[in-house]
XYZ file of C-alpha atoms in Angstrom:
784
model
C 0.053 -0.044 0.032
C 2.692 2.287 0.490
C 3.398 2.154 -3.287
C -0.345 2.971 -3.856
C -0.752 6.897 -4.932
C -2.810 7.576 -2.176
C -0.475 6.798 0.764
C 2.289 9.193 1.761
C 5.744 8.338 3.252
C 6.385 10.564 6.405
C 8.855 9.657 9.111
C 5.882 9.682 12.264
C 2.592 9.405 10.516
C 0.871 6.955 8.031
C -1.332 9.207 5.624
C -3.917 7.933 3.212
C -5.073 11.062 0.862
C -8.531 10.101 -0.820
C -10.621 7.231 -0.230
C -9.406 4.316 -2.056
C -11.962 1.613 -2.095
C -9.578 -0.918 -3.809
C -7.469 -1.068 -0.812
C -10.171 -0.372 1.881
C -10.082 -3.579 3.761
C -6.120 -3.185 3.954
C -6.340 0.119 5.247
C -8.783 -0.945 7.932
C -6.059 -2.984 9.206
C -3.476 -0.368 9.035
C -5.260 2.184 10.692
C -6.472 -0.174 13.344
C -6.402 0.801 17.043
C -5.735 -1.241 19.790
C -3.938 -1.565 23.458
C -3.826 -5.497 23.723
C -7.191 -5.591 25.360
C -9.371 -3.773 22.793
C -8.937 -3.681 19.270
C -11.021 -1.406 16.664
C -10.475 -1.934 12.974
C -9.898 1.272 10.910
C -13.561 1.259 9.569
C -15.195 4.615 8.686
C -16.975 6.231 11.421
C -20.509 5.896 9.604
C -19.856 2.161 9.208
C -20.189 1.951 5.487
C -18.661 1.337 3.068
C -16.311 -1.361 4.758
C -14.043 -4.257 3.979
C -14.319 -6.135 7.074
C -15.958 -4.834 10.316
C -14.212 -5.514 13.390
C -14.278 -4.729 17.341
C -12.492 -7.347 19.416
C -11.787 -8.223 22.798
C -8.608 -10.198 23.711
C -9.688 -13.768 24.351
C -13.182 -13.420 23.340
C -13.816 -16.516 21.095
C -16.720 -18.994 19.867
C -15.907 -22.615 19.700
C -17.114 -24.685 16.839
C -16.582 -28.291 15.899
C -13.488 -29.863 13.993
C -15.124 -33.073 12.365
C -12.664 -35.175 10.462
C -13.347 -37.634 7.601
C -11.592 -40.366 9.236
C -11.236 -40.480 13.358
C -8.043 -40.448 14.782
C -6.812 -40.529 18.356
C -5.412 -37.386 19.631
C -7.449 -35.047 17.165
C -8.517 -31.841 18.497
C -12.205 -31.774 18.883
C -13.095 -28.149 18.969
C -11.831 -25.063 17.213
C -11.827 -21.783 18.569
C -12.337 -18.530 16.614
C -12.186 -14.852 17.671
C -15.573 -13.064 17.337
C -16.646 -9.468 16.041
C -17.876 -7.984 19.460
C -20.315 -5.034 20.104
C -19.388 -2.391 17.716
C -18.816 1.212 19.585
C -17.243 3.001 16.655
C -20.548 3.692 14.727
C -21.474 7.335 14.491
C -23.995 7.779 11.502
C -24.827 11.233 9.813
C -27.607 12.201 8.069
C -27.551 15.548 6.308
C -31.003 16.897 5.593
C -32.203 13.321 5.692
C -29.376 12.075 3.509
C -27.004 9.509 5.217
C -23.394 10.326 4.459
C -22.402 7.500 2.608
C -19.383 8.087 0.643
C -20.585 5.927 -2.233
C -23.112 8.510 -3.036
C -23.270 12.339 -3.672
C -19.789 13.784 -4.261
C -16.590 13.231 -1.937
C -14.674 16.403 -2.355
C -11.724 15.354 -0.088
C -10.841 12.693 2.265
C -7.724 12.365 4.370
C -6.979 9.879 7.208
C -3.730 10.135 9.447
C -2.543 7.565 11.765
C -0.228 9.766 14.249
C 2.234 7.050 15.700
C 3.303 9.932 18.420
C 0.114 10.703 19.662
C -1.718 7.078 19.190
C -4.626 9.307 17.401
C -6.331 8.387 14.165
C -7.430 11.516 12.387
C -9.780 11.785 9.655
C -11.027 14.797 7.701
C -13.729 14.463 4.746
C -15.654 17.023 2.907
C -18.708 15.722 1.283
C -21.471 16.919 -0.996
C -25.111 15.137 -0.481
C -26.912 14.280 -3.639
C -29.175 17.090 -2.576
C -26.173 19.649 -3.151
C -25.412 20.298 0.723
C -21.677 20.295 1.692
C -20.338 19.422 5.034
C -17.038 19.038 6.573
C -16.470 16.119 9.050
C -13.654 15.858 11.300
C -13.186 12.799 13.632
C -10.350 11.588 15.866
C -10.352 8.185 17.489
C -8.177 6.550 20.285
C -7.893 3.035 22.111
C -6.520 4.372 25.387
C -3.245 2.822 26.691
C -3.858 4.195 30.276
C -7.327 3.375 30.629
C -7.422 -0.234 29.369
C -11.490 -0.833 29.181
C -11.698 2.413 27.065
C -11.955 3.870 23.535
C -13.252 7.142 22.486
C -14.227 9.232 19.505
C -14.410 13.245 19.008
C -16.631 13.613 15.833
C -17.407 17.130 14.521
C -19.799 18.299 11.513
C -19.657 21.693 10.055
C -21.879 22.903 6.972
C -19.917 24.769 4.410
C -22.321 26.372 1.913
C -25.708 26.422 3.560
C -27.968 25.779 6.416
C -28.693 22.133 7.152
C -30.599 19.919 9.357
C -28.298 17.266 11.065
C -29.022 13.900 12.691
C -26.215 12.198 14.644
C -26.888 8.435 15.407
C -24.269 7.199 17.728
C -24.478 3.465 18.368
C -23.582 0.268 19.904
C -24.253 -2.579 17.672
C -23.948 -6.254 18.310
C -24.104 -9.329 15.796
C -23.135 -6.940 12.894
C -23.524 -8.639 9.763
C -20.114 -9.755 8.335
C -18.837 -10.449 4.698
C -19.564 -14.013 3.376
C -16.708 -16.044 4.807
C -14.267 -17.592 1.917
C -13.201 -20.336 4.410
C -14.798 -23.047 6.548
C -18.734 -23.073 6.654
C -18.328 -24.495 10.097
C -16.771 -21.318 11.193
C -19.124 -19.371 9.430
C -21.864 -20.728 11.017
C -20.431 -20.269 14.677
C -19.862 -16.610 13.834
C -23.189 -15.806 12.517
C -25.011 -13.952 15.377
C -22.510 -15.268 18.185
C -23.764 -12.914 20.778
C -27.035 -13.957 22.686
C -28.530 -10.734 24.444
C -28.862 -10.551 28.063
C -29.716 -7.013 29.079
C -29.816 -3.506 27.156
C -30.479 -0.174 28.472
C -30.501 3.612 27.245
C -30.698 6.550 29.470
C -30.124 10.231 29.010
C -26.736 10.091 27.044
C -25.700 6.656 28.151
C -26.110 3.255 26.607
C -25.446 -0.207 27.637
C -25.466 -3.670 26.284
C -24.417 -7.290 27.762
C -24.619 -10.379 25.879
C -23.078 -13.794 26.098
C -21.616 -16.464 23.664
C -23.515 -19.455 23.058
C -20.912 -22.414 23.156
C -17.852 -20.869 25.141
C -20.136 -18.947 27.767
C -18.234 -15.553 27.796
C -20.230 -12.649 29.006
C -19.591 -9.397 27.012
C -20.467 -5.948 28.025
C -20.129 -2.621 26.193
C -21.341 0.822 27.376
C -21.161 4.452 25.841
C -21.750 7.851 27.098
C -21.310 11.246 25.223
C -21.016 14.933 25.637
C -22.613 17.150 22.994
C -21.584 20.523 22.028
C -23.210 22.826 19.479
C -24.411 26.602 19.065
C -27.820 25.767 20.371
C -29.196 23.041 22.659
C -29.380 19.981 20.281
C -32.228 17.661 20.802
C -31.305 14.188 21.962
C -32.864 10.758 22.603
C -31.657 7.393 23.415
C -33.254 3.996 22.792
C -32.063 0.260 22.917
C -32.892 -3.129 21.908
C -31.307 -6.604 21.890
C -28.564 -5.900 19.341
C -28.699 -2.025 18.999
C -28.319 0.682 21.559
C -28.736 4.388 20.106
C -28.240 7.892 20.881
C -29.836 10.475 18.543
C -28.690 13.993 18.267
C -30.730 16.443 15.979
C -29.799 20.047 15.407
C -29.709 23.094 12.686
C -26.209 24.368 11.763
C -25.616 27.518 9.810
C -22.363 27.503 7.771
C -19.413 28.104 9.993
C -21.212 26.483 13.235
C -19.888 23.193 14.419
C -21.635 20.434 16.287
C -19.110 18.227 18.113
C -19.790 14.664 19.773
C -17.451 12.958 22.250
C -18.244 9.535 22.518
C -16.589 7.485 25.535
C -16.839 3.609 25.024
C -15.895 1.086 27.822
C -15.712 -2.630 27.183
C -15.512 -5.865 29.539
C -15.749 -9.615 29.516
C -15.684 -12.713 31.586
C -16.216 -16.409 31.628
C -16.970 -16.574 35.374
C -18.044 -12.772 36.505
C -21.901 -12.321 36.894
C -23.985 -9.988 34.799
C -24.349 -7.410 37.448
C -20.617 -7.459 38.264
C -19.766 -7.060 34.478
C -22.339 -4.222 34.247
C -20.835 -2.479 36.952
C -17.326 -3.057 35.617
C -18.065 -1.147 32.287
C -20.059 1.607 34.078
C -16.733 2.194 36.467
C -14.638 2.367 33.426
C -16.963 4.797 31.865
C -17.008 6.834 34.738
C -13.433 6.903 34.697
C -13.186 8.037 30.947
C -15.975 10.850 31.661
C -13.712 12.130 34.629
C -10.634 12.287 32.186
C -12.734 13.906 29.770
C -11.447 14.042 25.885
C -8.366 16.368 26.531
C -7.529 14.025 29.659
C -7.384 11.062 27.666
C -5.488 12.550 24.711
C -2.997 13.990 27.091
C -2.400 10.430 28.799
C -2.054 8.856 25.256
C 0.554 11.238 24.321
C 2.174 10.964 27.511
C 2.360 7.144 27.372
C 3.593 7.138 23.864
C 6.286 10.040 24.678
C 7.964 7.546 27.186
C 7.635 4.546 24.680
C 9.358 6.339 21.869
C 12.043 7.803 24.162
C 13.339 4.291 25.136
C 12.285 2.352 21.845
C 12.480 4.361 18.634
C 14.498 3.445 15.777
C 16.198 6.054 13.609
C 17.115 5.140 9.970
C 18.827 7.586 7.595
C 18.964 6.805 3.887
C 15.610 5.022 3.409
C 12.202 7.069 4.151
C 10.082 3.915 3.520
C 12.041 1.900 6.041
C 12.006 4.662 8.509
C 8.150 5.110 8.473
C 7.713 1.386 8.499
C 9.778 0.345 11.312
C 8.000 3.146 13.526
C 4.767 1.879 12.133
C 6.082 -1.668 13.357
C 6.832 -0.909 16.786
C 3.387 1.122 17.112
C 1.699 -1.944 16.297
C 3.514 -4.468 18.389
C 2.911 -2.200 21.314
C -0.713 -1.912 20.398
C -0.777 -5.623 20.478
C 0.881 -6.192 23.800
C 0.908 -2.994 25.851
C -2.405 -4.251 28.137
C -2.838 -7.705 27.100
C -2.096 -8.395 30.828
C -2.030 -12.146 30.918
C -3.696 -12.829 27.484
C -2.192 -14.141 24.234
C -0.695 -11.880 21.639
C -2.399 -13.108 18.479
C -0.693 -13.355 14.953
C -2.721 -10.429 13.921
C -2.647 -8.570 17.204
C -6.314 -7.103 17.358
C -6.348 -5.718 13.652
C -8.313 -8.390 12.129
C -9.912 -11.973 12.262
C -7.009 -13.715 10.306
C -5.853 -17.090 11.468
C -8.958 -17.144 13.515
C -7.299 -14.706 16.243
C -4.967 -17.471 17.140
C -1.626 -17.056 18.977
C 1.275 -19.162 17.428
C 5.005 -19.567 18.450
C 5.170 -16.287 16.714
C 4.594 -14.396 20.006
C 7.917 -15.933 21.891
C 10.344 -15.951 18.810
C 9.585 -12.709 16.947
C 7.497 -10.363 19.323
C 8.717 -10.787 22.678
C 12.471 -10.169 21.876
C 11.362 -6.715 20.773
C 9.233 -6.182 23.805
C 11.871 -7.567 26.085
C 14.578 -5.147 24.832
C 12.123 -2.122 24.500
C 8.962 -2.520 26.796
C 9.818 -5.115 29.037
C 7.148 -4.387 31.607
C 4.405 -6.623 29.673
C 6.639 -9.482 28.484
C 6.307 -11.098 31.997
C 2.380 -10.975 31.635
C 2.438 -12.698 28.385
C 4.482 -15.580 29.696
C 2.332 -15.759 32.644
C -0.598 -16.546 30.149
C 1.457 -19.411 29.075
C 1.738 -20.487 32.582
C -2.121 -19.954 33.227
C -2.790 -22.457 30.230
C -0.380 -25.437 31.523
C -3.101 -27.395 32.658
C -4.397 -27.795 28.962
C -0.852 -28.304 27.982
C -0.274 -31.094 30.644
C -3.473 -32.852 29.278
C -2.334 -32.680 25.848
C 0.984 -34.183 26.549
C -0.632 -36.699 28.446
C -2.989 -37.446 25.772
C -0.183 -37.884 23.282
C 1.795 -40.351 25.802
C 4.329 -37.657 26.914
C 5.422 -36.334 30.190
C 5.514 -32.565 31.074
C 3.378 -30.128 28.507
C 2.779 -29.874 25.102
C 1.834 -26.513 24.330
C -0.541 -25.903 21.512
C 0.495 -24.960 17.765
C -2.556 -22.564 17.605
C -4.948 -21.414 20.319
C -6.769 -18.412 22.089
C -7.248 -19.908 25.368
C -4.809 -22.630 25.674
C -6.223 -25.787 24.254
C -4.909 -27.066 20.533
C -7.180 -26.256 17.856
C -5.068 -27.108 14.865
C -6.505 -29.947 12.725
C -3.715 -30.231 10.629
C -1.574 -32.593 12.862
C 1.785 -32.853 10.807
C 2.270 -28.998 11.329
C 0.079 -28.652 14.612
C 0.762 -31.772 17.046
C 4.447 -32.686 15.541
C 5.525 -28.733 15.767
C 6.877 -29.316 19.159
C 9.312 -26.925 18.951
C 6.826 -24.241 20.285
C 7.770 -25.576 23.817
C 11.330 -24.752 23.222
C 10.326 -21.327 21.895
C 8.432 -20.356 25.108
C 11.353 -21.737 27.101
C 13.709 -19.517 25.252
C 11.594 -16.447 25.716
C 11.460 -17.262 29.563
C 15.382 -17.315 29.684
C 15.679 -14.505 27.732
C 13.196 -12.326 29.637
C 14.790 -13.498 33.255
C 18.455 -12.879 31.989
C 17.823 -9.445 30.626
C 15.609 -8.188 33.413
C 16.851 -9.884 36.707
C 13.443 -10.614 37.346
C 13.957 -13.148 39.690
C 10.354 -13.150 41.331
C 9.040 -14.087 37.768
C 11.658 -16.684 37.356
C 10.683 -18.272 40.907
C 6.998 -18.028 40.422
C 6.542 -18.591 36.807
C 9.638 -19.481 34.957
C 10.899 -22.464 36.741
C 7.436 -24.230 36.215
C 7.439 -23.326 32.581
C 10.920 -24.507 32.102
C 10.496 -27.847 34.090
C 7.436 -28.988 32.072
C 8.938 -27.945 28.930
C 12.197 -29.920 29.495
C 10.049 -32.941 30.532
C 8.406 -33.174 27.139
C 11.629 -33.187 25.406
C 13.143 -35.906 27.745
C 10.129 -37.954 27.289
C 9.890 -37.084 23.463
C 13.418 -37.884 22.571
C 15.533 -40.930 23.078
C 19.074 -42.148 23.501
C 20.697 -44.576 20.712
C 23.106 -47.436 21.264
C 25.796 -44.813 21.384
C 24.313 -42.783 23.835
C 23.314 -39.925 21.390
C 20.185 -38.263 21.970
C 17.578 -38.097 19.012
C 14.208 -36.295 18.664
C 12.359 -37.957 15.664
C 9.252 -37.381 13.755
C 8.784 -33.718 14.489
C 7.874 -30.701 12.258
C 10.537 -27.565 12.637
C 9.671 -23.956 11.688
C 9.818 -25.303 8.174
C 6.448 -26.794 7.634
C 7.369 -27.996 4.157
C 9.461 -30.850 5.999
C 6.993 -32.277 8.334
C 7.814 -35.132 10.363
C 11.302 -35.235 10.058
C 14.290 -36.645 12.381
C 16.497 -34.632 14.304
C 15.418 -31.100 13.007
C 18.478 -29.120 13.900
C 16.525 -25.991 15.050
C 14.120 -28.386 17.344
C 17.090 -30.055 18.683
C 19.041 -27.062 19.534
C 16.521 -25.054 21.200
C 15.280 -28.182 22.861
C 19.205 -28.781 24.123
C 19.196 -25.074 25.408
C 15.750 -25.881 27.157
C 17.051 -28.727 28.892
C 20.072 -27.088 30.165
C 18.143 -24.096 31.467
C 15.468 -26.162 33.241
C 18.494 -27.644 34.982
C 20.121 -24.630 36.014
C 16.883 -23.136 36.994
C 15.928 -26.087 39.019
C 19.151 -25.801 41.144
C 18.729 -21.965 41.547
C 15.106 -22.563 42.800
C 15.305 -25.760 44.581
C 12.205 -25.338 46.788
C 9.962 -24.558 43.578
C 11.494 -27.374 41.890
C 10.830 -29.899 44.655
C 7.320 -28.795 44.789
C 6.980 -29.774 41.002
C 8.965 -33.070 41.775
C 11.941 -32.432 40.384
C 14.799 -34.310 41.994
C 18.818 -34.515 41.007
C 18.111 -37.791 39.016
C 15.688 -35.892 36.756
C 18.071 -32.761 36.263
C 21.054 -34.977 35.468
C 18.798 -36.900 32.888
C 18.409 -33.190 31.157
C 22.007 -32.317 31.187
C 22.892 -35.676 29.826
C 20.306 -35.341 26.904
C 21.324 -31.975 26.239
C 25.108 -32.894 26.257
C 24.500 -35.622 23.809
C 22.108 -33.793 21.618
C 22.273 -34.782 17.740
C 23.044 -32.139 15.475
C 22.995 -33.466 11.837
C 26.017 -32.416 9.661
C 26.687 -33.373 6.031
C 30.728 -33.628 5.800
C 30.820 -34.192 2.114
C 28.790 -30.776 1.659
C 30.309 -29.011 4.696
C 27.003 -27.773 5.876
C 24.427 -28.798 8.540
C 21.283 -30.859 7.419
C 18.219 -29.022 8.271
C 17.314 -32.642 9.496
C 18.341 -35.847 9.260
C 18.852 -36.971 5.547
C 17.324 -33.747 4.143
C 20.072 -33.199 1.720
C 19.342 -36.474 0.222
C 16.138 -35.405 -0.955
C 15.517 -34.327 -4.588
C 16.005 -30.506 -5.022
C 12.658 -28.954 -5.975
C 12.156 -28.022 -9.574
C 12.137 -24.198 -9.114
C 12.622 -23.489 -12.893
C 9.200 -25.188 -13.585
C 7.517 -23.423 -10.786
C 5.694 -19.914 -12.036
C 5.181 -17.212 -9.994
C 1.638 -17.922 -9.636
C 2.297 -21.189 -7.994
C 3.242 -19.569 -4.824
C 2.398 -20.135 -2.244
C 3.196 -23.630 -2.509
C 1.001 -25.425 -0.274
C -1.920 -23.883 -2.124
C -0.882 -25.453 -5.456
C 0.954 -28.699 -4.756
C 0.022 -31.627 -2.399
C 1.950 -31.622 0.838
C 3.156 -35.152 -0.185
C 5.380 -33.523 -2.766
C 6.754 -30.881 -0.509
C 7.668 -33.057 2.339
C 10.008 -35.219 0.130
C 11.897 -32.717 -1.633
C 14.371 -29.968 -0.759
C 12.391 -26.904 -0.675
C 11.858 -24.574 2.547
C 8.802 -22.803 3.265
C 10.682 -20.451 5.902
C 13.819 -19.943 7.687
C 14.594 -23.274 9.606
C 18.197 -23.872 9.920
C 19.017 -20.204 9.364
C 16.542 -19.302 12.239
C 18.742 -21.693 14.550
C 21.847 -19.893 13.416
C 20.564 -16.500 14.583
C 18.929 -17.915 17.755
C 21.649 -20.359 18.559
C 24.533 -18.958 17.044
C 26.931 -20.116 19.663
C 26.219 -23.623 18.298
C 27.805 -22.591 15.077
C 31.367 -21.812 13.572
C 31.330 -18.619 11.387
C 32.657 -20.514 8.306
C 29.799 -22.931 8.945
C 27.247 -20.163 9.210
C 28.302 -18.694 5.641
C 28.086 -22.197 4.046
C 24.904 -22.959 5.477
C 23.381 -19.861 4.218
C 24.507 -20.304 0.930
C 23.292 -23.646 0.491
C 19.521 -22.859 2.443
C 18.901 -19.434 1.259
C 18.278 -20.619 -2.645
C 15.896 -23.201 -1.245
C 13.715 -20.886 0.837
C 10.618 -19.858 -0.900
C 9.425 -17.274 2.062
C 5.834 -18.582 1.670
C 5.471 -17.485 5.410
C 5.934 -13.696 6.413
C 8.233 -14.915 9.215
C 11.186 -15.734 6.893
C 12.563 -12.309 5.506
C 13.422 -10.943 8.830
C 15.674 -14.045 9.713
C 17.278 -14.126 6.369
C 18.068 -10.377 6.715
C 19.974 -11.103 10.025
C 22.064 -14.016 8.949
C 22.704 -12.390 5.353
C 24.214 -9.456 7.079
C 26.181 -11.417 9.597
C 27.914 -13.431 6.850
C 28.226 -10.351 4.566
C 25.663 -10.070 2.311
C 24.393 -6.508 3.141
C 22.856 -5.729 -0.310
C 20.681 -8.931 0.075
C 19.994 -8.185 3.766
C 18.817 -4.810 3.099
C 16.298 -6.326 0.377
C 15.110 -8.998 3.182
C 14.543 -5.930 5.501
C 12.326 -4.269 3.222
C 10.187 -7.284 2.439
C 9.510 -7.782 6.445
C 9.204 -4.073 7.050
C 6.601 -3.832 4.066
C 4.779 -6.619 4.467
C 1.521 -4.877 5.391
C 2.063 -1.470 4.035
C 2.725 -2.972 0.701
C 0.380 -5.810 1.337
C 2.933 -8.320 -0.069
C 1.047 -11.378 0.862
C -2.149 -10.000 -0.250
C -3.933 -10.718 2.781
C -3.581 -7.565 4.958
C -7.252 -6.946 4.712
C -7.387 -9.920 7.558
C -5.183 -8.147 9.769
C -1.472 -7.157 10.269
C 1.166 -9.541 10.327
C 2.326 -8.675 13.896
C 5.362 -10.839 13.943
C 6.732 -9.709 10.564
C 6.432 -6.167 12.102
C 8.641 -7.187 14.995
C 10.672 -8.810 12.471
C 11.595 -5.346 10.816
C 13.106 -4.267 14.178
C 15.139 -7.425 14.559
C 16.328 -7.166 10.881
C 17.591 -3.707 11.749
C 18.809 -4.468 15.240
C 20.038 -7.899 15.305
C 20.961 -7.780 11.207
C 22.610 -4.440 10.782
C 23.242 -3.877 14.564
C 24.897 -7.336 15.142
C 23.137 -7.578 18.301
C 23.317 -11.006 20.006
C 22.495 -12.406 23.359
C 23.256 -15.969 24.243
C 22.741 -15.675 27.946
C 25.672 -13.729 29.041
C 27.138 -10.351 27.653
C 25.383 -8.100 25.059
C 27.380 -8.382 22.010
C 27.280 -6.238 18.679
C 28.911 -6.436 15.421
C 27.518 -3.613 13.507
C 27.590 -2.921 9.706
C 25.376 -1.055 7.393
C 24.328 -1.741 3.866
C 25.421 0.737 1.106
C 21.961 2.457 1.105
C 21.687 3.210 4.796
C 23.951 5.874 6.378
C 22.853 5.784 10.126
C 21.131 3.501 12.327
C 20.328 4.364 15.910
C 18.368 2.459 18.459
C 17.750 1.779 22.276
C 17.562 -1.321 24.006
C 16.876 -2.354 27.950
C 19.384 -4.490 29.512
C 18.829 -5.197 33.353
C 17.393 -1.823 34.395
C 19.848 -0.211 31.891
C 18.951 1.830 28.750
C 21.959 1.773 26.098
C 21.693 3.825 22.987
C 23.437 2.504 19.863
C 24.361 4.716 16.986
C 26.045 3.286 13.760
C 27.563 5.049 10.816
C 29.884 3.879 8.215
C 32.577 5.471 10.314
C 32.047 3.841 13.557
C 29.546 2.734 16.193
C 28.914 4.632 19.439
C 27.711 3.337 22.763
C 25.929 5.403 25.145
C 24.891 4.247 28.586
C 21.702 6.580 29.119
C 20.258 5.030 32.250
C 21.388 2.806 35.196
C 24.607 1.293 36.565
C 28.037 0.641 34.330
C 27.392 -2.274 31.772
C 29.806 -4.503 30.193
C 29.138 -5.171 26.243
C 31.425 -6.458 23.485
C 31.998 -4.963 20.265
C 32.978 -6.972 17.511
C 34.681 -9.331 20.065
C 36.231 -6.433 22.228
C 35.045 -6.002 25.851
C 33.633 -2.492 26.482
C 32.539 -1.385 30.067
C 30.100 1.693 29.717
C 29.465 4.392 32.155
C 26.468 6.595 32.369
C 26.960 9.514 29.961
C 30.120 8.485 28.697
C 29.866 7.532 25.109
C 32.428 5.173 23.620
C 33.142 4.737 19.803
C 34.569 2.049 18.040
C 35.185 1.351 14.465
C 33.017 -0.630 12.171
C 34.524 -3.646 10.480
C 33.336 -4.251 6.899
C 32.499 -7.926 6.251
C 34.618 -10.449 4.055
C 33.154 -10.172 0.677
C 31.262 -13.482 -0.446
C 29.424 -14.295 -3.467
C 25.716 -13.545 -3.236
C 23.463 -16.867 -3.223
C 20.672 -16.642 -5.646
C 17.052 -17.184 -4.657
C 14.380 -19.169 -6.285
C 13.400 -17.885 -9.890
C 11.207 -15.009 -9.435
C 11.565 -14.757 -5.696
C 14.558 -12.048 -5.299
C 13.226 -9.716 -2.643
C 13.890 -6.413 -4.598
C 11.488 -3.688 -3.841
C 9.362 -1.809 -5.921
C 10.466 1.850 -6.596
C 8.841 4.224 -3.989
C 6.425 6.722 -5.513
C 7.426 9.492 -3.405
């Protein structure tokens, strides 16, 4: 979309000039507002036209059956799908009885701006009705970071050339009609009118509705209150029914006069609280919003973001698109996580219903690293959500005949709901991904309380799964067979290197944590014999290597397979899983997304430098990037082994995944992990930042098209600023006690306020690998 003529490249804003119905659904995702608890898609205030209506509460879902053509033991029985909850965004406008609908009359101008500094979505529209009356509409929308249950809108109407009679209808609407689903009809049936009415009311300027889902049994409440400002006293009335509550405002205006409506909306949900308790909850949140008032909410939002950007901003000189894109990415990742508070971070955040609103391993491997280094206060809550779902993970492990916990491949509330078992059930690496996030957070924050109360249990139960899933051979080597690694085109593989190395780390970390917190470990039944077994399995972990080729095998025997016929695969044949049977994919050398390459990033300590270069040269040409999770990782390793131009192009693909709608599905919601990946590509790729459980290390290098990169990271209650140019890297400790880091292997001890600069070492030039035909990541030319 950034190449679309209606979109402008600016450093701190995303601007759309004109209304472009060809990208309406995509723009609704791009302009979505959220705080991790509430999500409002960027639909027009008047409700229509729309691509996909969307109002979401994190965790609110409906259940639907997952029937199978043939029964099989261990198949998940129930699916979970995010639902569209009560829409509080709607403010319909009638001008002399003509509804403001931009498909009719004449749209003179339309401008929307997402301000990344203030967290506000602004809209200005000038429209002439079919009867010839022209009005200017201005609206500003926010979802509050500081008042978790609150969203608000300021809506102004001004006639421009004649006296008009205006009617505003501010509504709460449940069970909105959604576009016809292109997917599973069972899901469509579950989502058709998913909310059963329990209570509704309308009094003075206040509206409230309470509903409950049919199968999952979740109660949802929404309430709204209003202030109305105009040159005269407008006439108001309120009414409600099962699925609509409405405040109507009627007034006449002369040119130059303005009618202003401020709408405050509150939400709450629960699976256990009573109707009166939930009613009181949303009323209290609404009272808090009214007490702050619109100016107060705006000021609180700006203050929250000022603090965030002070510690999290990334500055990029030399590429205006990347500068805008990385700030857009940081903002949306923050929106997905800031107030999630022991709920999941879905793969689409709360920007759309894609992936049914499920959370995957994306969270721990792509999103939480960014947050740990920039906004660590919310990371522990996300991991506590995993701990809260341990009962379901233990049940799943038991069902599969394993010990410990088997965390789900995709879920909303903790139970596995992937019906495709080779990619779901067999993708056990999600366990080690969670453990990796636990280790990273605990080490980088020194949050001992979190490690003791949550980390130990998560590490112990994930380690138990690995020990029961794997086995020692006759030579003592430890193997983990029949699993699916990150590359879903190579399912049910033996000794997947990524899985084995991450499990190895998991096993060792669990043993260490059990020894540090013996009381908690003992309560979980851990003894010295068990920790010794974990250490032995980690020590003897098998890591397949092909001596003839001088590279690691992605999994045992992978390089023996036939190489996919890329020359005979046309550009319209991607993504491959939609055009070829998985049977063909599984038995050939073709990689959906970074797998071994991801292992070299997260477990770089397990590879020699020359091995990384050879591995990348072998696997990059096999990787088709049919997943949005791939390009950022390829950027990191391309930069490390010296392919800076290629790394830069992969960065562009990750950063512009949604702004350019590269996978043609941004309409369903943003790719939160790919957005986080743009930060990873810059900071870990060109910043060369690595952390393998000890000292923070940097090996910075810039591509030709970037002249400067600057970013900040949080490390153990310290804030470190890094600024990189072609002449050197400058490290400044902005907050906290002295910190030791390494620059290109050289130890540096930093003291607050005393910058240290070191030269940037250019990489050794190597032949750049080719990509599969037609899949080179070069970016389109920026339009301006």
